[in-house]
Amino acid sequence: MAATRVIEIRTEIPGPRSREILERERKAVARPLIVHEPIVADRARGSTITDVDGNTFVDFVGGVGVANVGHNHPRVMEAISEQVERFLHTDFTVVPYEGYVALAERLGALVPISGETRGAFFSAGAEAVENAVKLARLYTKRQGVIAFEGAFHGRTMLALTMTSKTHPYKKGLGPFAPEVYRAPFPNVYRGPDAATALTALERLFTTHVSPDHVAAIVFEPQQGEGGFLPAPAEFVEGLRRICDEHGIVLIADEVQTGFGRTGRMFAMEHFAVEPDLMIVAKSIAGGLPLSGVLGRAAIMDDPHSGAIGGTFIGNPVALAAACAVLEIFEEEQLVDRAQVLGGALRARMLDWQSRWPRIGDVRGLGAMLAIELVRDPATKEPAPELARAVIDEALQRGLLLLKAGVDGNCIRVLCPLTTSDAELDDGLRAWEEALAVVLGA
Ligand code: PLP
């Protein structure tokens, strides 16, 4: 195994300066936002974050899937500086700018949707989710939306309604938006299988909502917050068939799966069928807030003028960064790199699973991988306390990790796809040591 080359721990964790700032934070920042690692960032480069105490961590979180091209990629920084010199904002619907058009053209050519496409850009992922549903409703002249158990689509009111986790996201926040219906999502480890999930979805048309009332089925090709559950091909093909049968718009939420994460530029490329609309955000702009809906021209062009919009739709600086991100993907062949990283990560995780049976499952596509921790491999009882303990121990050893799953018992990888072999080795060594402390050597 490679010697430590990247991680550098100089103080106790958290260090004194981080502790001091976090103490102030408790008195100044709203309590619901305080759920993070007890370190304070000073700077970030590539796959590392250095805190205000001078400790350098390997980052397997990537700002929750935002740093696929790495933190502060020089090319992104350059594109940002150039745009900042020119202008910051006009409101695209008042005075348009070329970056918006260029990104719509370039992403339109990349997304796995055949025929003419159009793009629309916004700021947050949730905003794109809401606009995709608006577009589907206007096109179909129907109201119903089907979303899945374990889904995460964001925290604005319609997106939150579509999200499927009570604590901490939904508890106390109703009433939720009407006309959102829920169907089971397949889970290879725990069930249901794809056929059972599809049967339940079709049953919904008898028991809850007539299919000719449904505007859209919205799904994640691999659930993110829900626990890194890849959708089986049979399931995605079934969704396409059901949508075709009933004139429903199929919307793939690629906010977390997009931009190389799954070993394809977009996760929908793993499947033989296409969505009608795709939602993108997170890694699209190398760290700046930007989201988008890409989709079939017939659907995207249908609404009346002004039906979608917003002051900060498609910020020009973020759009310039997004164009740089696409160039980086090509030049550095990051989709291929995601497959290599994914192969190395999966091999190591499977090795851990054979050593520690309380790693009940190892799963995911490409470099979007997670381990699921259970109290007993026979009962599969979720073990969120083990996941938390491993994450805490990893932090002490200089690795940033994040949990996932409706039961909070999965640990996921969203590392930059620019992660070097040395950084990967270092991170995996810290993770393995943390597992040994928590699960026994
Ligand atoms: N959709 C998916 C699949 C996500 O993972 C997320 C965020 O994690 C969202 C939507 C919401 O994005 P945002 O937090 O930018 O609103």
GROMACS .gro file of C-alpha atoms and ligand atoms in nm:
model
  457
    1MET     CA    1   0.000   0.000   0.000
    2ALA     CA    2   0.120   0.351  -0.082
    3ALA     CA    3   0.255   0.557   0.206
    4THR     CA    4   0.056   0.862   0.313
    5ARG     CA    5   0.124   1.139   0.067
    6VAL     CA    6  -0.183   1.355   0.080
    7ILE     CA    7  -0.355   1.348   0.419
    8GLU     CA    8  -0.186   1.568   0.673
    9ILE     CA    9  -0.322   1.588   1.026
   10ARG     CA   10  -0.143   1.850   1.236
   11THR     CA   11  -0.383   1.907   1.528
   12GLU     CA   12  -0.645   1.718   1.717
   13ILE     CA   13  -0.972   1.704   1.516
   14PRO     CA   14  -1.146   1.944   1.541
   15GLY     CA   15  -0.852   2.181   1.582
   16PRO     CA   16  -0.863   2.493   1.802
   17ARG     CA   17  -0.948   2.741   1.526
   18SER     CA   18  -1.228   2.518   1.390
   19ARG     CA   19  -1.369   2.479   1.743
   20GLU     CA   20  -1.366   2.853   1.796
   21ILE     CA   21  -1.554   2.925   1.470
   22LEU     CA   22  -1.805   2.645   1.535
   23GLU     CA   23  -1.869   2.789   1.881
   24ARG     CA   24  -1.960   3.120   1.714
   25GLU     CA   25  -2.164   2.932   1.456
   26ARG     CA   26  -2.386   2.782   1.724
   27LYS     CA   27  -2.485   3.134   1.834
   28ALA     CA   28  -2.523   3.285   1.486
   29VAL     CA   29  -2.646   3.020   1.243
   30ALA     CA   30  -2.988   2.854   1.241
   31ARG     CA   31  -2.973   2.525   1.428
   32PRO     CA   32  -3.123   2.306   1.149
   33LEU     CA   33  -2.816   2.382   0.935
   34ILE     CA   34  -2.570   2.249   1.193
   35VAL     CA   35  -2.539   1.885   1.096
   36HIS     CA   36  -2.191   1.862   0.947
   37GLU     CA   37  -1.835   1.750   1.020
   38PRO     CA   38  -1.673   1.955   1.300
   39ILE     CA   39  -1.403   2.112   1.082
   40VAL     CA   40  -1.403   2.449   0.908
   41ALA     CA   41  -1.276   2.479   0.551
   42ASP     CA   42  -0.994   2.713   0.462
   43ARG     CA   43  -0.920   2.604   0.103
   44ALA     CA   44  -0.987   2.318  -0.131
   45ARG     CA   45  -0.795   2.190  -0.433
   46GLY     CA   46  -0.862   1.883  -0.642
   47SER     CA   47  -0.960   1.605  -0.402
   48THR     CA   48  -0.846   1.767  -0.081
   49ILE     CA   49  -0.984   2.017   0.168
   50THR     CA   50  -0.755   2.197   0.411
   51ASP     CA   51  -0.913   2.327   0.729
   52VAL     CA   52  -0.841   2.648   0.919
   53ASP     CA   53  -0.606   2.454   1.148
   54GLY     CA   54  -0.388   2.343   0.855
   55ASN     CA   55  -0.515   1.983   0.845
   56THR     CA   56  -0.555   1.840   0.495
   57PHE     CA   57  -0.830   1.584   0.432
   58VAL     CA   58  -0.897   1.361   0.135
   59ASP     CA   59  -1.250   1.441   0.023
   60PHE     CA   60  -1.478   1.151  -0.073
   61VAL     CA   61  -1.785   1.377  -0.038
   62GLY     CA   62  -1.709   1.639  -0.306
   63GLY     CA   63  -1.954   1.890  -0.159
   64VAL     CA   64  -2.222   1.618  -0.196
   65GLY     CA   65  -2.149   1.530  -0.555
   66VAL     CA   66  -2.069   1.881  -0.676
   67ALA     CA   67  -1.694   1.842  -0.727
   68ASN     CA   68  -1.674   1.578  -1.002
   69VAL     CA   69  -1.399   1.782  -1.175
   70GLY     CA   70  -1.231   1.845  -0.839
   71HIS     CA   71  -1.229   2.154  -0.621
   72ASN     CA   72  -1.114   2.478  -0.787
   73HIS     CA   73  -1.011   2.322  -1.116
   74PRO     CA   74  -0.778   2.582  -1.278
   75ARG     CA   75  -0.979   2.577  -1.600
   76VAL     CA   76  -1.304   2.646  -1.412
   77MET     CA   77  -1.136   2.927  -1.217
   78GLU     CA   78  -1.009   3.083  -1.539
   79ALA     CA   79  -1.353   3.069  -1.705
   80ILE     CA   80  -1.508   3.226  -1.394
   81SER     CA   81  -1.251   3.511  -1.388
   82GLU     CA   82  -1.305   3.586  -1.756
   83GLN     CA   83  -1.682   3.605  -1.714
   84VAL     CA   84  -1.659   3.808  -1.393
   85GLU     CA   85  -1.466   4.073  -1.588
   86ARG     CA   86  -1.746   4.095  -1.846
   87PHE     CA   87  -2.072   4.093  -1.646
   88LEU     CA   88  -2.237   3.915  -1.354
   89HIS     CA   89  -2.607   3.935  -1.431
   90THR     CA   90  -2.860   4.066  -1.676
   91ASP     CA   91  -3.150   3.820  -1.631
   92PHE     CA   92  -3.140   3.596  -1.938
   93THR     CA   93  -3.506   3.661  -2.018
   94VAL     CA   94  -3.440   4.037  -2.034
   95VAL     CA   95  -3.097   4.058  -2.199
   96PRO     CA   96  -2.978   3.712  -2.310
   97TYR     CA   97  -2.615   3.599  -2.328
   98GLU     CA   98  -2.429   3.346  -2.540
   99GLY     CA   99  -2.312   3.119  -2.255
  100TYR     CA  100  -2.671   3.009  -2.192
  101VAL     CA  101  -2.720   2.921  -2.557
  102ALA     CA  102  -2.380   2.749  -2.579
  103LEU     CA  103  -2.446   2.527  -2.278
  104ALA     CA  104  -2.793   2.434  -2.404
  105GLU     CA  105  -2.634   2.337  -2.738
  106ARG     CA  106  -2.350   2.141  -2.584
  107LEU     CA  107  -2.556   1.957  -2.324
  108GLY     CA  108  -2.829   1.900  -2.582
  109ALA     CA  109  -2.575   1.712  -2.792
  110LEU     CA  110  -2.455   1.510  -2.492
  111VAL     CA  111  -2.778   1.400  -2.320
  112PRO     CA  112  -2.910   1.055  -2.413
  113ILE     CA  113  -3.229   1.194  -2.569
  114SER     CA  114  -3.261   1.157  -2.946
  115GLY     CA  115  -3.415   1.413  -3.179
  116GLU     CA  116  -3.430   1.786  -3.119
  117THR     CA  117  -3.371   1.895  -2.761
  118ARG     CA  118  -3.396   2.220  -2.570
  119GLY     CA  119  -3.239   2.332  -2.244
  120ALA     CA  120  -3.348   2.560  -1.961
  121PHE     CA  121  -3.121   2.658  -1.673
  122PHE     CA  122  -3.187   2.756  -1.313
  123SER     CA  123  -2.987   2.762  -0.988
  124ALA     CA  124  -3.069   2.475  -0.747
  125GLY     CA  125  -3.152   2.114  -0.824
  126ALA     CA  126  -3.493   2.147  -0.657
  127GLU     CA  127  -3.578   2.441  -0.881
  128ALA     CA  128  -3.502   2.230  -1.190
  129VAL     CA  129  -3.718   1.947  -1.048
  130GLU     CA  130  -4.011   2.185  -1.003
  131ASN     CA  131  -3.968   2.326  -1.354
  132ALA     CA  132  -3.947   1.980  -1.511
  133VAL     CA  133  -4.282   1.895  -1.348
  134LYS     CA  134  -4.429   2.227  -1.466
  135LEU     CA  135  -4.317   2.151  -1.822
  136ALA     CA  136  -4.470   1.802  -1.806
  137ARG     CA  137  -4.797   1.936  -1.665
  138LEU     CA  138  -4.829   2.205  -1.931
  139TYR     CA  139  -4.748   1.959  -2.208
  140THR     CA  140  -4.985   1.682  -2.095
  141LYS     CA  141  -5.250   1.912  -1.944
  142ARG     CA  142  -5.258   1.670  -1.650
  143GLN     CA  143  -5.165   1.715  -1.284
  144GLY     CA  144  -5.052   1.384  -1.134
  145VAL     CA  145  -4.687   1.312  -1.054
  146ILE     CA  146  -4.553   0.971  -0.956
  147ALA     CA  147  -4.237   0.961  -0.743
  148PHE     CA  148  -4.076   0.669  -0.562
  149GLU     CA  149  -4.015   0.549  -0.210
  150GLY     CA  150  -3.669   0.656  -0.098
  151ALA     CA  151  -3.655   0.935  -0.357
  152PHE     CA  152  -3.482   1.264  -0.294
  153HIS     CA  153  -3.572   1.551  -0.524
  154GLY     CA  154  -3.500   1.854  -0.302
  155ARG     CA  155  -3.655   2.071  -0.035
  156THR     CA  156  -3.880   2.328  -0.204
  157MET     CA  157  -4.246   2.247  -0.152
  158LEU     CA  158  -4.325   2.037  -0.459
  159ALA     CA  159  -3.978   1.878  -0.462
  160LEU     CA  160  -4.009   1.810  -0.088
  161THR     CA  161  -4.346   1.646  -0.145
  162MET     CA  162  -4.178   1.421  -0.402
  163THR     CA  163  -3.893   1.347  -0.159
  164SER     CA  164  -3.955   1.036   0.046
  165LYS     CA  165  -3.789   1.061   0.385
  166THR     CA  166  -3.975   1.193   0.685
  167HIS     CA  167  -3.692   1.271   0.923
  168PRO     CA  168  -3.525   1.517   0.888
  169TYR     CA  169  -3.672   1.641   0.560
  170LYS     CA  170  -4.053   1.630   0.584
  171LYS     CA  171  -4.142   1.600   0.952
  172GLY     CA  172  -4.358   1.894   1.063
  173LEU     CA  173  -4.357   2.063   0.724
  174GLY     CA  174  -4.694   1.969   0.570
  175PRO     CA  175  -4.940   2.014   0.421
  176PHE     CA  176  -4.758   1.896   0.113
  177ALA     CA  177  -4.839   1.963  -0.252
  178PRO     CA  178  -5.136   1.771  -0.389
  179GLU     CA  179  -5.130   1.521  -0.676
  180VAL     CA  180  -4.805   1.344  -0.587
  181TYR     CA  181  -4.838   0.966  -0.577
  182ARG     CA  182  -4.585   0.719  -0.440
  183ALA     CA  183  -4.473   0.382  -0.576
  184PRO     CA  184  -4.207   0.140  -0.447
  185PHE     CA  185  -3.853   0.159  -0.587
  186PRO     CA  186  -3.668  -0.169  -0.651
  187ASN     CA  187  -3.397  -0.271  -0.406
  188VAL     CA  188  -3.187  -0.571  -0.506
  189TYR     CA  189  -3.058  -0.623  -0.149
  190ARG     CA  190  -3.385  -0.591   0.043
  191GLY     CA  191  -3.657  -0.616  -0.220
  192PRO     CA  192  -3.887  -0.550  -0.393
  193ASP     CA  193  -3.745  -0.674  -0.723
  194ALA     CA  194  -3.805  -0.482  -1.044
  195ALA     CA  195  -4.108  -0.687  -1.153
  196THR     CA  196  -4.281  -0.646  -0.815
  197ALA     CA  197  -4.212  -0.271  -0.813
  198LEU     CA  198  -4.357  -0.235  -1.164
  199THR     CA  199  -4.667  -0.436  -1.070
  200ALA     CA  200  -4.719  -0.206  -0.769
  201LEU     CA  201  -4.684   0.100  -0.992
  202GLU     CA  202  -4.948  -0.032  -1.232
  203ARG     CA  203  -5.173  -0.120  -0.937
  204LEU     CA  204  -5.154   0.247  -0.836
  205PHE     CA  205  -5.346   0.323  -1.156
  206THR     CA  206  -5.635   0.117  -1.020
  207THR     CA  207  -5.623   0.217  -0.656
  208HIS     CA  208  -5.499   0.577  -0.649
  209VAL     CA  209  -5.481   0.768  -0.975
  210SER     CA  210  -5.604   0.706  -1.327
  211PRO     CA  211  -5.307   0.698  -1.569
  212ASP     CA  212  -5.471   0.957  -1.792
  213HIS     CA  213  -5.444   1.197  -1.499
  214VAL     CA  214  -5.066   1.145  -1.462
  215ALA     CA  215  -4.835   1.407  -1.618
  216ALA     CA  216  -4.499   1.262  -1.516
  217ILE     CA  217  -4.311   0.976  -1.360
  218VAL     CA  218  -3.996   1.114  -1.195
  219PHE     CA  219  -3.715   0.880  -1.090
  220GLU     CA  220  -3.343   0.869  -1.012
  221PRO     CA  221  -3.154   0.619  -1.233
  222GLN     CA  222  -2.962   0.541  -0.915
  223GLN     CA  223  -3.119   0.674  -0.597
  224GLY     CA  224  -2.875   0.902  -0.416
  225GLU     CA  225  -2.990   1.010  -0.070
  226GLY     CA  226  -3.213   0.701  -0.065
  227GLY     CA  227  -2.908   0.475  -0.036
  228PHE     CA  228  -2.729   0.447  -0.372
  229LEU     CA  229  -2.980   0.202  -0.516
  230PRO     CA  230  -2.930   0.152  -0.891
  231ALA     CA  231  -3.253   0.109  -1.087
  232PRO     CA  232  -3.246  -0.234  -1.256
  233ALA     CA  233  -3.262  -0.219  -1.639
  234GLU     CA  234  -3.591  -0.411  -1.637
  235PHE     CA  235  -3.744  -0.143  -1.412
  236VAL     CA  236  -3.632   0.151  -1.627
  237GLU     CA  237  -3.753  -0.025  -1.941
  238GLY     CA  238  -4.084  -0.089  -1.764
  239LEU     CA  239  -4.118   0.279  -1.675
  240ARG     CA  240  -4.062   0.373  -2.038
  241ARG     CA  241  -4.324   0.120  -2.153
  242ILE     CA  242  -4.581   0.247  -1.900
  243CYS     CA  243  -4.515   0.610  -1.998
  244ASP     CA  244  -4.552   0.528  -2.368
  245GLU     CA  245  -4.873   0.336  -2.306
  246HIS     CA  246  -5.036   0.621  -2.115
  247GLY     CA  247  -4.882   0.936  -2.266
  248ILE     CA  248  -4.689   1.014  -1.945
  249VAL     CA  249  -4.364   1.218  -1.949
  250LEU     CA  250  -4.067   1.019  -1.814
  251ILE     CA  251  -3.832   1.243  -1.615
  252ALA     CA  252  -3.487   1.123  -1.508
  253ASP     CA  253  -3.348   1.315  -1.211
  254GLU     CA  254  -2.973   1.305  -1.279
  255VAL     CA  255  -2.885   1.571  -1.024
  256GLN     CA  256  -2.656   1.331  -0.835
  257THR     CA  257  -2.588   1.069  -1.106
  258GLY     CA  258  -2.491   1.309  -1.385
  259PHE     CA  259  -2.152   1.429  -1.507
  260GLY     CA  260  -1.959   1.105  -1.514
  261ARG     CA  261  -2.044   0.981  -1.167
  262THR     CA  262  -2.175   0.641  -1.276
  263GLY     CA  263  -1.904   0.572  -1.536
  264ARG     CA  264  -2.114   0.727  -1.814
  265MET     CA  265  -2.162   1.098  -1.873
  266PHE     CA  266  -2.525   1.045  -1.769
  267ALA     CA  267  -2.659   0.741  -1.587
  268MET     CA  268  -2.940   0.699  -1.841
  269GLU     CA  269  -2.672   0.583  -2.085
  270HIS     CA  270  -2.667   0.255  -1.891
  271PHE     CA  271  -3.015   0.178  -2.022
  272ALA     CA  272  -3.159   0.092  -2.362
  273VAL     CA  273  -3.440   0.347  -2.326
  274GLU     CA  274  -3.448   0.728  -2.310
  275PRO     CA  275  -3.622   0.969  -2.075
  276ASP     CA  276  -3.826   1.258  -2.214
  277LEU     CA  277  -3.675   1.512  -1.976
  278MET     CA  278  -3.354   1.508  -1.772
  279ILE     CA  279  -3.277   1.715  -1.465
  280VAL     CA  280  -2.914   1.813  -1.398
  281ALA     CA  281  -2.740   2.016  -1.127
  282LYS     CA  282  -2.463   1.959  -0.868
  283SER     CA  283  -2.139   1.893  -1.066
  284ILE     CA  284  -2.260   2.079  -1.375
  285ALA     CA  285  -2.067   2.398  -1.298
  286GLY     CA  286  -1.762   2.283  -1.101
  287GLY     CA  287  -1.888   2.422  -0.769
  288LEU     CA  288  -2.110   2.715  -0.868
  289PRO     CA  289  -2.490   2.689  -0.833
  290LEU     CA  290  -2.649   2.589  -1.162
  291SER     CA  291  -2.919   2.342  -1.260
  292GLY     CA  292  -3.102   2.257  -1.576
  293VAL     CA  293  -3.375   2.068  -1.755
  294LEU     CA  294  -3.286   1.916  -2.090
  295GLY     CA  295  -3.549   1.745  -2.297
  296ARG     CA  296  -3.751   1.680  -2.605
  297ALA     CA  297  -3.822   1.999  -2.799
  298ALA     CA  298  -4.193   1.918  -2.828
  299ILE     CA  299  -4.231   1.921  -2.447
  300MET     CA  300  -3.989   2.204  -2.373
  301ASP     CA  301  -4.136   2.435  -2.637
  302ASP     CA  302  -4.501   2.370  -2.553
  303PRO     CA  303  -4.564   2.614  -2.265
  304HIS     CA  304  -4.668   2.970  -2.325
  305SER     CA  305  -4.396   3.233  -2.308
  306GLY     CA  306  -4.308   3.325  -1.949
  307ALA     CA  307  -4.444   3.003  -1.799
  308ILE     CA  308  -4.101   2.925  -1.655
  309GLY     CA  309  -3.834   3.170  -1.547
  310GLY     CA  310  -3.684   3.349  -1.247
  311THR     CA  311  -3.441   3.633  -1.176
  312PHE     CA  312  -3.140   3.407  -1.134
  313ILE     CA  313  -3.203   3.149  -1.404
  314GLY     CA  314  -2.869   3.040  -1.547
  315ASN     CA  315  -2.619   3.277  -1.392
  316PRO     CA  316  -2.360   3.376  -1.657
  317VAL     CA  317  -2.061   3.301  -1.433
  318ALA     CA  318  -2.196   2.953  -1.352
  319LEU     CA  319  -2.268   2.894  -1.722
  320ALA     CA  320  -1.908   2.985  -1.813
  321ALA     CA  321  -1.788   2.740  -1.546
  322ALA     CA  322  -2.021   2.472  -1.686
  323CYS     CA  323  -1.877   2.508  -2.036
  324ALA     CA  324  -1.528   2.468  -1.884
  325VAL     CA  325  -1.648   2.156  -1.698
  326LEU     CA  326  -1.751   1.994  -2.028
  327GLU     CA  327  -1.408   2.072  -2.175
  328ILE     CA  328  -1.238   1.920  -1.871
  329PHE     CA  329  -1.443   1.603  -1.908
  330GLU     CA  330  -1.320   1.567  -2.266
  331GLU     CA  331  -0.957   1.660  -2.209
  332GLU     CA  332  -0.908   1.457  -1.894
  333GLN     CA  333  -1.135   1.170  -2.002
  334LEU     CA  334  -1.310   1.177  -1.669
  335VAL     CA  335  -1.583   0.932  -1.767
  336ASP     CA  336  -1.313   0.667  -1.823
  337ARG     CA  337  -1.147   0.773  -1.499
  338ALA     CA  338  -1.479   0.721  -1.316
  339GLN     CA  339  -1.480   0.361  -1.435
  340VAL     CA  340  -1.123   0.306  -1.316
  341LEU     CA  341  -1.193   0.467  -0.979
  342GLY     CA  342  -1.517   0.270  -0.949
  343GLY     CA  343  -1.337  -0.058  -1.024
  344ALA     CA  344  -1.073   0.007  -0.757
  345LEU     CA  345  -1.330   0.121  -0.500
  346ARG     CA  346  -1.561  -0.171  -0.560
  347ALA     CA  347  -1.278  -0.426  -0.536
  348ARG     CA  348  -1.171  -0.280  -0.203
  349MET     CA  349  -1.529  -0.265  -0.071
  350LEU     CA  350  -1.593  -0.628  -0.165
  351ASP     CA  351  -1.271  -0.722   0.011
  352TRP     CA  352  -1.397  -0.538   0.323
  353GLN     CA  353  -1.731  -0.716   0.296
  354SER     CA  354  -1.562  -1.057   0.301
  355ARG     CA  355  -1.369  -0.947   0.610
  356TRP     CA  356  -1.658  -0.773   0.792
  357PRO     CA  357  -1.999  -0.938   0.737
  358ARG     CA  358  -2.171  -0.639   0.893
  359ILE     CA  359  -2.106  -0.473   0.557
  360GLY     CA  360  -2.428  -0.623   0.428
  361ASP     CA  361  -2.412  -0.486   0.076
  362VAL     CA  362  -2.174  -0.318  -0.169
  363ARG     CA  363  -2.350  -0.152  -0.462
  364GLY     CA  364  -2.367   0.119  -0.722
  365LEU     CA  365  -2.273   0.212  -1.076
  366GLY     CA  366  -1.926   0.336  -1.176
  367ALA     CA  367  -1.781   0.561  -0.908
  368MET     CA  368  -2.121   0.606  -0.735
  369LEU     CA  369  -2.067   0.335  -0.476
  370ALA     CA  370  -2.177   0.270  -0.121
  371ILE     CA  371  -2.149   0.014   0.155
  372GLU     CA  372  -2.454  -0.068   0.366
  373LEU     CA  373  -2.396  -0.148   0.733
  374VAL     CA  374  -2.624  -0.390   0.918
  375ARG     CA  375  -2.637  -0.520   1.274
  376ASP     CA  376  -2.667  -0.878   1.153
  377PRO     CA  377  -2.620  -0.996   0.794
  378ALA     CA  378  -2.899  -1.253   0.842
  379THR     CA  379  -3.169  -1.007   0.955
  380LYS     CA  380  -3.022  -0.710   0.759
  381GLU     CA  381  -3.128  -0.483   1.045
  382PRO     CA  382  -2.990  -0.137   0.954
  383ALA     CA  383  -2.697  -0.014   1.166
  384PRO     CA  384  -2.690   0.368   1.138
  385GLU     CA  385  -2.476   0.386   1.454
  386LEU     CA  386  -2.201   0.185   1.283
  387ALA     CA  387  -2.211   0.410   0.976
  388ARG     CA  388  -2.184   0.717   1.198
  389ALA     CA  389  -1.896   0.567   1.397
  390VAL     CA  390  -1.701   0.476   1.082
  391ILE     CA  391  -1.749   0.828   0.940
  392ASP     CA  392  -1.628   0.982   1.268
  393GLU     CA  393  -1.322   0.754   1.284
  394ALA     CA  394  -1.241   0.827   0.920
  395LEU     CA  395  -1.250   1.201   0.989
  396GLN     CA  396  -0.995   1.154   1.267
  397ARG     CA  397  -0.773   0.982   1.008
  398GLY     CA  398  -0.813   1.255   0.748
  399LEU     CA  399  -1.091   1.123   0.525
  400LEU     CA  400  -1.425   1.296   0.464
  401LEU     CA  401  -1.715   1.053   0.419
  402LEU     CA  402  -2.092   1.096   0.403
  403LYS     CA  403  -2.380   0.868   0.488
  404ALA     CA  404  -2.686   0.791   0.277
  405GLY     CA  405  -3.001   0.580   0.290
  406VAL     CA  406  -3.345   0.625   0.438
  407ASP     CA  407  -3.210   0.447   0.748
  408GLY     CA  408  -2.883   0.641   0.744
  409ASN     CA  409  -2.681   0.319   0.746
  410CYS     CA  410  -2.497   0.351   0.414
  411ILE     CA  411  -2.164   0.524   0.350
  412ARG     CA  412  -2.132   0.663   0.000
  413VAL     CA  413  -1.852   0.780  -0.225
  414LEU     CA  414  -1.888   1.100  -0.426
  415CYS     CA  415  -1.516   1.170  -0.464
  416PRO     CA  416  -1.391   1.399  -0.740
  417LEU     CA  417  -1.333   1.200  -1.059
  418THR     CA  418  -0.995   1.370  -1.079
  419THR     CA  419  -0.886   1.181  -0.765
  420SER     CA  420  -0.531   1.053  -0.816
  421ASP     CA  421  -0.416   0.701  -0.731
  422ALA     CA  422  -0.224   0.838  -0.432
  423GLU     CA  423  -0.530   1.022  -0.300
  424LEU     CA  424  -0.747   0.717  -0.354
  425ASP     CA  425  -0.496   0.492  -0.173
  426ASP     CA  426  -0.471   0.736   0.113
  427GLY     CA  427  -0.847   0.769   0.145
  428LEU     CA  428  -0.908   0.395   0.130
  429ARG     CA  429  -0.640   0.329   0.390
  430ALA     CA  430  -0.803   0.577   0.630
  431TRP     CA  431  -1.147   0.423   0.562
  432GLU     CA  432  -1.014   0.071   0.621
  433GLU     CA  433  -0.854   0.174   0.951
  434ALA     CA  434  -1.184   0.331   1.057
  435LEU     CA  435  -1.370   0.009   0.972
  436ALA     CA  436  -1.117  -0.193   1.171
  437VAL     CA  437  -1.168   0.029   1.477
  438VAL     CA  438  -1.549   0.008   1.458
  439LEU     CA  439  -1.602  -0.348   1.333
  440GLY     CA  440  -1.300  -0.513   1.493
  441ALA     CA  441  -0.958  -0.583   1.343
  442PLP     N1  442  -3.241   1.553  -0.695
  442PLP     C1  443  -3.145   1.471  -0.649
  442PLP     C2  444  -3.135   1.332  -0.704
  442PLP     C3  445  -3.057   1.513  -0.549
  442PLP     O1  446  -2.963   1.430  -0.502
  442PLP     C4  447  -3.070   1.645  -0.499
  442PLP     C5  448  -2.980   1.694  -0.391
  442PLP     O2  449  -2.911   1.620  -0.325
  442PLP     C6  450  -3.171   1.727  -0.550
  442PLP     C7  451  -3.255   1.679  -0.649
  442PLP     C8  452  -3.190   1.868  -0.499
  442PLP     O3  453  -3.086   1.949  -0.540
  442PLP     P1  454  -3.057   2.086  -0.461
  442PLP     O4  455  -3.009   2.048  -0.327
  442PLP     O5  456  -2.952   2.155  -0.546
  442PLP     O6  457  -3.186   2.162  -0.460
   0.00000   0.00000   0.00000
